[in-house]
PDB file of N, CA and C in Angstrom:
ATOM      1  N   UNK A   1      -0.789   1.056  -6.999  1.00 52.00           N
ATOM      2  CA  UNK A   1      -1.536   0.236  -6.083  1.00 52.00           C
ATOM      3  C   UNK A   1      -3.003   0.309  -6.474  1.00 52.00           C
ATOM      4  N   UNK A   2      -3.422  -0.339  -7.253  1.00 80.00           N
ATOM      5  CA  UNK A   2      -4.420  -0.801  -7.934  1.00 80.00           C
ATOM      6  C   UNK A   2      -5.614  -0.638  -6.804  1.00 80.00           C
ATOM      7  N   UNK A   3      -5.193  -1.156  -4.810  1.00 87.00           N
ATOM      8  CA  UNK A   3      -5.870  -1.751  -4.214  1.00 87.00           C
ATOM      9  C   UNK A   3      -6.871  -0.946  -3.800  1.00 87.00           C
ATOM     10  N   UNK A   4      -6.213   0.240  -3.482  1.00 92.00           N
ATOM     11  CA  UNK A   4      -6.182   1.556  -2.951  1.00 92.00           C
ATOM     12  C   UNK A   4      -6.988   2.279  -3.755  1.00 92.00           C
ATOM     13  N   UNK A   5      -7.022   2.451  -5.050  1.00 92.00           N
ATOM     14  CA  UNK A   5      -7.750   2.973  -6.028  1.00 92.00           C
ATOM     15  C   UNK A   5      -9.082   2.706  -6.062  1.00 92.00           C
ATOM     16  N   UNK A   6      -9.103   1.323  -6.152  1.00 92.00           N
ATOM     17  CA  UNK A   6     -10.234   0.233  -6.327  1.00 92.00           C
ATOM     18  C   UNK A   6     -11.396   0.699  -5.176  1.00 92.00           C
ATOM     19  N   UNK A   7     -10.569   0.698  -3.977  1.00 95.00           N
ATOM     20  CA  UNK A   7     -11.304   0.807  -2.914  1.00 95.00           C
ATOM     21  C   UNK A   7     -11.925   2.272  -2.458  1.00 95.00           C
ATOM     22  N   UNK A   8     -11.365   3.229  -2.921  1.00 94.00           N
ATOM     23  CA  UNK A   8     -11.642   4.752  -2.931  1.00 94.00           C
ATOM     24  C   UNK A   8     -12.850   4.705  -3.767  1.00 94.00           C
ATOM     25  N   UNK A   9     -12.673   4.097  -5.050  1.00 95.00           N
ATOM     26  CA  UNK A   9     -13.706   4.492  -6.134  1.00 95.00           C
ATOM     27  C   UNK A   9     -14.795   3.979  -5.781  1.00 95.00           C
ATOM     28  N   UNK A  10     -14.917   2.682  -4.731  1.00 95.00           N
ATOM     29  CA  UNK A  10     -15.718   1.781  -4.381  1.00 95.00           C
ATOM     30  C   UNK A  10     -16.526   2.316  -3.383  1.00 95.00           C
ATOM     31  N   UNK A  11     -16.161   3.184  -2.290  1.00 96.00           N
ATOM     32  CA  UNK A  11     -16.597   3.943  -1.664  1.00 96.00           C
ATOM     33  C   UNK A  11     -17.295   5.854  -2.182  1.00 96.00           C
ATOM     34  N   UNK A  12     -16.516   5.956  -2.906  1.00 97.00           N
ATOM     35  CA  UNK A  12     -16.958   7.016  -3.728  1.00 97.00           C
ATOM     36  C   UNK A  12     -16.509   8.164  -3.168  1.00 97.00           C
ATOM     37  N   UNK A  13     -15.078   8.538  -2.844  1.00 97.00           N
ATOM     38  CA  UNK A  13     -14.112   9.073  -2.406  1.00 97.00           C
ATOM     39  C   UNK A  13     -13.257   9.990  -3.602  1.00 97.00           C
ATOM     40  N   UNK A  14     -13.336  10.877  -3.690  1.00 97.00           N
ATOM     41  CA  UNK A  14     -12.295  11.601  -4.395  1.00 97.00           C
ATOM     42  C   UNK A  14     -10.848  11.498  -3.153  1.00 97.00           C
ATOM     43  N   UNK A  15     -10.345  11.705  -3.925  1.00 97.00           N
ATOM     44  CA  UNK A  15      -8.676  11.932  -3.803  1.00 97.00           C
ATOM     45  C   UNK A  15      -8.617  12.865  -2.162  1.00 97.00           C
ATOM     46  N   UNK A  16      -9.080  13.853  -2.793  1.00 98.00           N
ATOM     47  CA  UNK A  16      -8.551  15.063  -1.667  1.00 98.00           C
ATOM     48  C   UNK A  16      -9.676  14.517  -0.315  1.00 98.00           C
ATOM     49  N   UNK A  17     -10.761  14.119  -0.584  1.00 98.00           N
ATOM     50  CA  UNK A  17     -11.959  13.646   0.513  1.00 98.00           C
ATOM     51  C   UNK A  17     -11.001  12.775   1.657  1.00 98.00           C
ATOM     52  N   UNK A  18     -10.969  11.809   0.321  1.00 98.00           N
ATOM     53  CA  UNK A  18      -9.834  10.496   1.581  1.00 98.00           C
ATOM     54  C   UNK A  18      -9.075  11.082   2.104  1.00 98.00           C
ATOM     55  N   UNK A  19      -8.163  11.777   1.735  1.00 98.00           N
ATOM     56  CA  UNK A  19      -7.102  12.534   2.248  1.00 98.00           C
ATOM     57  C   UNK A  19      -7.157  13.284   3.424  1.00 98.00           C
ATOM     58  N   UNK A  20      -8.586  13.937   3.349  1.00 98.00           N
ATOM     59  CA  UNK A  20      -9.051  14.787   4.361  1.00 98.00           C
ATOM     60  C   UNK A  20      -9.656  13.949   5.923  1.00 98.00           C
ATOM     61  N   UNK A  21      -9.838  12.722   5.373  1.00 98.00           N
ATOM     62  CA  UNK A  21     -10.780  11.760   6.221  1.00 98.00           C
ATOM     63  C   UNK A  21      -9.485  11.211   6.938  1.00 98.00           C
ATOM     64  N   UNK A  22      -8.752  10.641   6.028  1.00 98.00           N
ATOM     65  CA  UNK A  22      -7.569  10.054   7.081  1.00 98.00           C
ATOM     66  C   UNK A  22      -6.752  11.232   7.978  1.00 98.00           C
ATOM     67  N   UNK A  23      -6.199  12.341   7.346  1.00 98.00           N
ATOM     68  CA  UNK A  23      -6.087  13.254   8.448  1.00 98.00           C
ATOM     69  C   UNK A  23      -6.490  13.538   9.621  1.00 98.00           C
ATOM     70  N   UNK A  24      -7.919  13.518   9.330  1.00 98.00           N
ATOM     71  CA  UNK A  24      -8.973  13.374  10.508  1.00 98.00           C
ATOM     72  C   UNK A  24      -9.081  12.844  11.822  1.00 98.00           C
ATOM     73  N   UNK A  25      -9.295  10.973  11.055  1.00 98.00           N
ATOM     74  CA  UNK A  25      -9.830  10.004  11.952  1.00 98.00           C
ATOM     75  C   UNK A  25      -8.208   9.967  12.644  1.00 98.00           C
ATOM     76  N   UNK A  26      -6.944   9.786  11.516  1.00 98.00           N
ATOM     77  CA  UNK A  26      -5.872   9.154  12.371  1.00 98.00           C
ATOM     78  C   UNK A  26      -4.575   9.879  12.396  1.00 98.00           C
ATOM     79  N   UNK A  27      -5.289  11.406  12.315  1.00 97.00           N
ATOM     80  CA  UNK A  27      -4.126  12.201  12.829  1.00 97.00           C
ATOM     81  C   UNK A  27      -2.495  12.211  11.828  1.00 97.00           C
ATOM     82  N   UNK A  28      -2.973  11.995  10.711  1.00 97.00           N
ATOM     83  CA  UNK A  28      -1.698  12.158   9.887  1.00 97.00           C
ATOM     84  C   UNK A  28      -1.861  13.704   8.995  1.00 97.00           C
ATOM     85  N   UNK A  29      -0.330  13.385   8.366  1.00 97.00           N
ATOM     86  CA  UNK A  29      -0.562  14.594   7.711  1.00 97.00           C
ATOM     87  C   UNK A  29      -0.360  14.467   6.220  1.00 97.00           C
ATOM     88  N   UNK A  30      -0.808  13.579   5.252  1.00 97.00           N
ATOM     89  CA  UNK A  30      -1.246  13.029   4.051  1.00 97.00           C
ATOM     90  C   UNK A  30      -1.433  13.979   3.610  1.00 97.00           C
ATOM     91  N   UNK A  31      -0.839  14.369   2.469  1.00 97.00           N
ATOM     92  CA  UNK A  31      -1.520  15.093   0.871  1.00 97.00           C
ATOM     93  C   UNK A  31      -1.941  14.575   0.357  1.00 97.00           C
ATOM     94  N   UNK A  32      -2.892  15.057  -1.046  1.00 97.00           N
ATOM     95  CA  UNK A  32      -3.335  14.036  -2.258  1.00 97.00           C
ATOM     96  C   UNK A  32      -2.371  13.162  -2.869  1.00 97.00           C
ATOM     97  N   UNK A  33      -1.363  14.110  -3.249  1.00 96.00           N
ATOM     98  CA  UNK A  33      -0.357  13.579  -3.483  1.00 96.00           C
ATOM     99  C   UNK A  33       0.365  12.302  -3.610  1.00 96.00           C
ATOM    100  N   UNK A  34       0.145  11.801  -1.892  1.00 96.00           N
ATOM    101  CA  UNK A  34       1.076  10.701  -1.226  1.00 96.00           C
ATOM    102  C   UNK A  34      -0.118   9.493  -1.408  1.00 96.00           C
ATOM    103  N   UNK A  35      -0.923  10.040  -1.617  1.00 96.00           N
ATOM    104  CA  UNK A  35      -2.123   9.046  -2.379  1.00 96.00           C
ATOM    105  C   UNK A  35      -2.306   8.325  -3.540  1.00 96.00           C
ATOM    106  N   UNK A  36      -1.994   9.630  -4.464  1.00 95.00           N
ATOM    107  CA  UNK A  36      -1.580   9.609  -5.963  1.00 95.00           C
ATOM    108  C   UNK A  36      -0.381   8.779  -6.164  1.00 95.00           C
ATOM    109  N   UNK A  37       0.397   9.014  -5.129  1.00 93.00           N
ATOM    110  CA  UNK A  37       1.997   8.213  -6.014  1.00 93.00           C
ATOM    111  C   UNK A  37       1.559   7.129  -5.406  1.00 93.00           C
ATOM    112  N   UNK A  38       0.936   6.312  -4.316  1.00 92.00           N
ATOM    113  CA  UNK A  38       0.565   4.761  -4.050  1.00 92.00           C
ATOM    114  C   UNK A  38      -0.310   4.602  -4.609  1.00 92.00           C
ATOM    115  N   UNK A  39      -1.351   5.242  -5.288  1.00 91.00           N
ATOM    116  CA  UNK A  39      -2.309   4.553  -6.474  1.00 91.00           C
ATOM    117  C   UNK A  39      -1.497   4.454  -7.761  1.00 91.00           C
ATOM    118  N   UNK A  40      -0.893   4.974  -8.007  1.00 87.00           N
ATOM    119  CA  UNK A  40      -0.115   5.204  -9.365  1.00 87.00           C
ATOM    120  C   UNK A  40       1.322   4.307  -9.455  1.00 87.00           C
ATOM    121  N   UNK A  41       1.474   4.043  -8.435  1.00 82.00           N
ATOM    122  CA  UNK A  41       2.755   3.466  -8.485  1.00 82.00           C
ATOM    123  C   UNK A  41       4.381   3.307  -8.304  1.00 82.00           C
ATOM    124  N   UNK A  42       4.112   4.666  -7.953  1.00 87.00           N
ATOM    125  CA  UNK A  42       5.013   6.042  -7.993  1.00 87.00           C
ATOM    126  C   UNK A  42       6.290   5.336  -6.687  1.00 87.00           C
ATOM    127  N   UNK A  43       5.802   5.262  -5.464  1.00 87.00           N
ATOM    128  CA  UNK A  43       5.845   5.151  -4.024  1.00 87.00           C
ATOM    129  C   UNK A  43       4.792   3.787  -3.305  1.00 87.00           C
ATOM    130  N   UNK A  44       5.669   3.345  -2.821  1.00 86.00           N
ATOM    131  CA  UNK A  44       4.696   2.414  -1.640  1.00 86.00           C
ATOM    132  C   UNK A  44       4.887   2.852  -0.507  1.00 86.00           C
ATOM    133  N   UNK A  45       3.674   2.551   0.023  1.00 91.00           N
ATOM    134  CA  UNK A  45       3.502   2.778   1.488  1.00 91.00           C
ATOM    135  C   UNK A  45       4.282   2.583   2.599  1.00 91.00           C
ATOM    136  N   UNK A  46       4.774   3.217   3.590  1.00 91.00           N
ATOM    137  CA  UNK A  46       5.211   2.235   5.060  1.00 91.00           C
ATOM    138  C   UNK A  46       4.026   1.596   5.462  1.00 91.00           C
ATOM    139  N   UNK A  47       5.133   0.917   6.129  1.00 90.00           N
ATOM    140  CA  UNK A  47       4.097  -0.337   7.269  1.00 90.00           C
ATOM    141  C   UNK A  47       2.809   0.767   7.961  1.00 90.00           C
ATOM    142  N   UNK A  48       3.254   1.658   8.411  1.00 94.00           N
ATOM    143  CA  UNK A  48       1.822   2.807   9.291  1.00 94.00           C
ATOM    144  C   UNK A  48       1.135   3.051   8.483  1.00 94.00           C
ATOM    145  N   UNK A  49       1.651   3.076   7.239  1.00 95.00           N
ATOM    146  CA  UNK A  49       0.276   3.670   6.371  1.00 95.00           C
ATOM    147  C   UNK A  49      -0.190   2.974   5.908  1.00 95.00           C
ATOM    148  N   UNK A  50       0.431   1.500   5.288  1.00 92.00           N
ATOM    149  CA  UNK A  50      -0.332   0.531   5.118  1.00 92.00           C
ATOM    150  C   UNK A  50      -1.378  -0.141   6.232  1.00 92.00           C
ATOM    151  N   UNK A  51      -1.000  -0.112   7.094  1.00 94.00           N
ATOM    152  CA  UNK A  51      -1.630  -0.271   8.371  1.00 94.00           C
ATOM    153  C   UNK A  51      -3.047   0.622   8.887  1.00 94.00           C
ATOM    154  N   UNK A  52      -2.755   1.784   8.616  1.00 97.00           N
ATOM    155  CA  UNK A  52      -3.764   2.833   7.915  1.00 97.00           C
ATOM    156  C   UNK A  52      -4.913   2.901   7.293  1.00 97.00           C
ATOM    157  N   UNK A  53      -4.520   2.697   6.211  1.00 96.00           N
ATOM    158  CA  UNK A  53      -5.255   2.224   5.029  1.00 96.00           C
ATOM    159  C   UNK A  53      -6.368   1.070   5.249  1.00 96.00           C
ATOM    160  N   UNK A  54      -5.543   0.136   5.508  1.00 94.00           N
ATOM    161  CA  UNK A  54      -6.166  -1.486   6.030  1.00 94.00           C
ATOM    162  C   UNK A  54      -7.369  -0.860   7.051  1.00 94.00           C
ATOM    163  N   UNK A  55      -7.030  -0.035   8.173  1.00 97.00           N
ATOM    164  CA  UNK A  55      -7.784   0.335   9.209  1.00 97.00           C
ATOM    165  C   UNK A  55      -9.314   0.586   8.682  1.00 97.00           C
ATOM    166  N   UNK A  56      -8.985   1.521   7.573  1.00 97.00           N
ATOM    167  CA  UNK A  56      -9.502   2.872   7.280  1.00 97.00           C
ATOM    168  C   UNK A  56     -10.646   2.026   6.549  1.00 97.00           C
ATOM    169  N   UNK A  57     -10.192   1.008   5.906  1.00 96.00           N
ATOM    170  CA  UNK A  57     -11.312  -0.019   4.385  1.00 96.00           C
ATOM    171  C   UNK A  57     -11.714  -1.396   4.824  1.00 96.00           C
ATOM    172  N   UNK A  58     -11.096  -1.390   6.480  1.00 95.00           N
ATOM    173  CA  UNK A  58     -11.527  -2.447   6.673  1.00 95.00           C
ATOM    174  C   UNK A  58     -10.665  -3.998   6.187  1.00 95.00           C
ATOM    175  N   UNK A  59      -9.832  -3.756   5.896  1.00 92.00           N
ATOM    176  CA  UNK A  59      -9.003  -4.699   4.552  1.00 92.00           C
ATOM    177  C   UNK A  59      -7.456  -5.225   5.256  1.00 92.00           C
ATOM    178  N   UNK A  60      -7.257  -5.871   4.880  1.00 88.00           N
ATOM    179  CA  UNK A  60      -5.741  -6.019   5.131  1.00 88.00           C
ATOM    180  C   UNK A  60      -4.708  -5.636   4.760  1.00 88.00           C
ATOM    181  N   UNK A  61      -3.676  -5.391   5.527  1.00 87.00           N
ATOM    182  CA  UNK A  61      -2.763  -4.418   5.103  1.00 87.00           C
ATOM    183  C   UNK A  61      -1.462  -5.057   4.367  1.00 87.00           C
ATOM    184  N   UNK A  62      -1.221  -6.655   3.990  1.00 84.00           N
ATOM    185  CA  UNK A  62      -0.989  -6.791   2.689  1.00 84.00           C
ATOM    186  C   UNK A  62      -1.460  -6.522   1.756  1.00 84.00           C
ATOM    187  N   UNK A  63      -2.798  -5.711   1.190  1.00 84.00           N
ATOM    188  CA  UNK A  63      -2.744  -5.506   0.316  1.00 84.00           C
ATOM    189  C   UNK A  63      -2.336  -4.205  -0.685  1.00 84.00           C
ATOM    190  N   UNK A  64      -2.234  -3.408   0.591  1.00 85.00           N
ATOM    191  CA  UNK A  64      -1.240  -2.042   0.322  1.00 85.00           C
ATOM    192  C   UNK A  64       0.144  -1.959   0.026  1.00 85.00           C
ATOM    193  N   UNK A  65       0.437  -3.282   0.019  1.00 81.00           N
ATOM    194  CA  UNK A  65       2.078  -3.570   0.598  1.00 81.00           C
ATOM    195  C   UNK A  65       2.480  -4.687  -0.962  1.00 81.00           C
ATOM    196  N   UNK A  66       1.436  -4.457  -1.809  1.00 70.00           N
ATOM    197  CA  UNK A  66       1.512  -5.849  -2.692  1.00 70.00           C
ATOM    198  C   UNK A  66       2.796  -5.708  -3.712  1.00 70.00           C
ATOM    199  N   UNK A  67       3.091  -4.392  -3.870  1.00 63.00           N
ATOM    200  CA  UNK A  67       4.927  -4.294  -5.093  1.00 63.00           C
ATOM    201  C   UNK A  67       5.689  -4.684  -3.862  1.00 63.00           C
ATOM    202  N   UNK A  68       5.789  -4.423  -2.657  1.00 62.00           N
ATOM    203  CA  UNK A  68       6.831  -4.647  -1.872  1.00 62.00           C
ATOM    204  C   UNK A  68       7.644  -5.560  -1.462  1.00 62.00           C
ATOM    205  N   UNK A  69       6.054  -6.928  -1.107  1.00 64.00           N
ATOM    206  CA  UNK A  69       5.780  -8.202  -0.531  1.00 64.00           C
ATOM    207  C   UNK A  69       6.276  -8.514  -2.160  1.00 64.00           C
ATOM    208  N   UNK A  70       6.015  -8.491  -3.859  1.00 62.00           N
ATOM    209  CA  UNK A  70       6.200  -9.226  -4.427  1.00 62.00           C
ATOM    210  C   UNK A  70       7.959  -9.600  -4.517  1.00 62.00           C
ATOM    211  N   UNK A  71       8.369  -8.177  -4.397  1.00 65.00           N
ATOM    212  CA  UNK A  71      10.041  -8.322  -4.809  1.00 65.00           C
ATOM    213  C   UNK A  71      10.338  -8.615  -3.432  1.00 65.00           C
ATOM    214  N   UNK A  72      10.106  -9.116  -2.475  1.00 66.00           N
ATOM    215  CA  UNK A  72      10.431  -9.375  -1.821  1.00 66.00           C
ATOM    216  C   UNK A  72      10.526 -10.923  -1.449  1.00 66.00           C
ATOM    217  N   UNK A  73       9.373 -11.450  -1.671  1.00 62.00           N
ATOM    218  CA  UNK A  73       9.298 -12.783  -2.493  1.00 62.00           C
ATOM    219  C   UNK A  73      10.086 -13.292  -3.681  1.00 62.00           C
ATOM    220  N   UNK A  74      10.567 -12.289  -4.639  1.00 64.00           N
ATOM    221  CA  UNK A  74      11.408 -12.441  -5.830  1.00 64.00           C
ATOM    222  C   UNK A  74      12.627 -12.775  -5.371  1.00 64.00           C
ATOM    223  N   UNK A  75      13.227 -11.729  -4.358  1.00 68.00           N
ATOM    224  CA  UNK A  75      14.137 -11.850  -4.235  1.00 68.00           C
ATOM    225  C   UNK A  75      14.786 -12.927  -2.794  1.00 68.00           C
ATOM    226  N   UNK A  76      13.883 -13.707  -2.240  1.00 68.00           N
ATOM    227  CA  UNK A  76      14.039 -14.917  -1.355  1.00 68.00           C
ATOM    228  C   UNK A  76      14.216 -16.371  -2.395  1.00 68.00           C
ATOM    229  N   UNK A  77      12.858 -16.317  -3.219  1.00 68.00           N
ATOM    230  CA  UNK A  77      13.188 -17.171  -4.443  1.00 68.00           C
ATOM    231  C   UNK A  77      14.457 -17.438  -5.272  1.00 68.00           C
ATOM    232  N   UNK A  78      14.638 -16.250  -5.488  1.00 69.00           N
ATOM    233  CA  UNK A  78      15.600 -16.233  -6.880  1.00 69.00           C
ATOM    234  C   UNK A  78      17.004 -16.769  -6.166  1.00 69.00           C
ATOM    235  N   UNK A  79      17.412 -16.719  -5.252  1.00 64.00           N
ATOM    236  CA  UNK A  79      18.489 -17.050  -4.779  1.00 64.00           C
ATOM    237  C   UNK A  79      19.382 -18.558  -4.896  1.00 64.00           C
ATOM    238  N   UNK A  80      20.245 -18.511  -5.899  1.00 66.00           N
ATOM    239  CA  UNK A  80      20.719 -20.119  -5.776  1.00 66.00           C
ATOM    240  C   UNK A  80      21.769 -20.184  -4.780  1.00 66.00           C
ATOM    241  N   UNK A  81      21.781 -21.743  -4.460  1.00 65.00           N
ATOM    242  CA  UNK A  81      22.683 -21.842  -3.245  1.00 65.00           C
ATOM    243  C   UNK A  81      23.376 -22.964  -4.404  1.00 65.00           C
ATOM    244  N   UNK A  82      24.573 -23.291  -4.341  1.00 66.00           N
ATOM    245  CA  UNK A  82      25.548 -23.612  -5.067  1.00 66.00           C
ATOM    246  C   UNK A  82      25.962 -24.895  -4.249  1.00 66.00           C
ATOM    247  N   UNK A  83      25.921 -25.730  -4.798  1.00 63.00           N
ATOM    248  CA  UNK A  83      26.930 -27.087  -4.626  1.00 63.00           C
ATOM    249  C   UNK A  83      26.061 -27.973  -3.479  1.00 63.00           C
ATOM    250  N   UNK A  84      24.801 -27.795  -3.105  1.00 60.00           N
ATOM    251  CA  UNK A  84      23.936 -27.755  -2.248  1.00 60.00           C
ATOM    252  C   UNK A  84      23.743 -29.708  -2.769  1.00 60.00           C
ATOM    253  N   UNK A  85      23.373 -29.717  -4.162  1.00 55.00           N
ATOM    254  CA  UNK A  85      23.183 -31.382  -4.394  1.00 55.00           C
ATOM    255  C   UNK A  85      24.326 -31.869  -5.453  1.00 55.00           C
ATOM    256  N   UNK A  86      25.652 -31.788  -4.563  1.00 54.00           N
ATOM    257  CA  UNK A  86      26.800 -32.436  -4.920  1.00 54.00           C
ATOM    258  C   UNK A  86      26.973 -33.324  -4.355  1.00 54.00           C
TER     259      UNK A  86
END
């Protein structure tokens, strides 16, 4: 999650800082970690944490959600319906 990254570095946030800040303000219990694997790619977010996040940067919380929303879109698209223009 590119978004997430972008926006940490943009603020000037190390890893463990954010981590410590969202604990904080909204009462979770976040490692660096669970940071690392949604910047990296690893893991996406739930809806709360995307929701979170969004809170936290001001931002919307599709954009935490953007591998999720894509295959999810892929897979509404991709779908043929058969015999539909017979």
């Amino acid at each position: 999650m590119n978004t997430l990254y972008n926006l940490r570095k943009k603020n000037n946030l190390e890893i463990d800082e954010l981590t410590n800040k969202l604990n904080k303000i909204y009462g979770t219990d976040y490692e660096p970690h669970h940071l690392w694997e949604w910047e990296n790619h690893q893991k996406d977010p739930k809806m709360k944490d995307a929701l979170i996040l969004a809170d936290f940067f001001n931002s919307s919380y599709e954009e935490f959600l953007d591998s999720k929303m894509r295959q999810r879109y892929k897979e509404l698209y991709d779908v043929e319906i058969r015999g539909i223009n017979k």
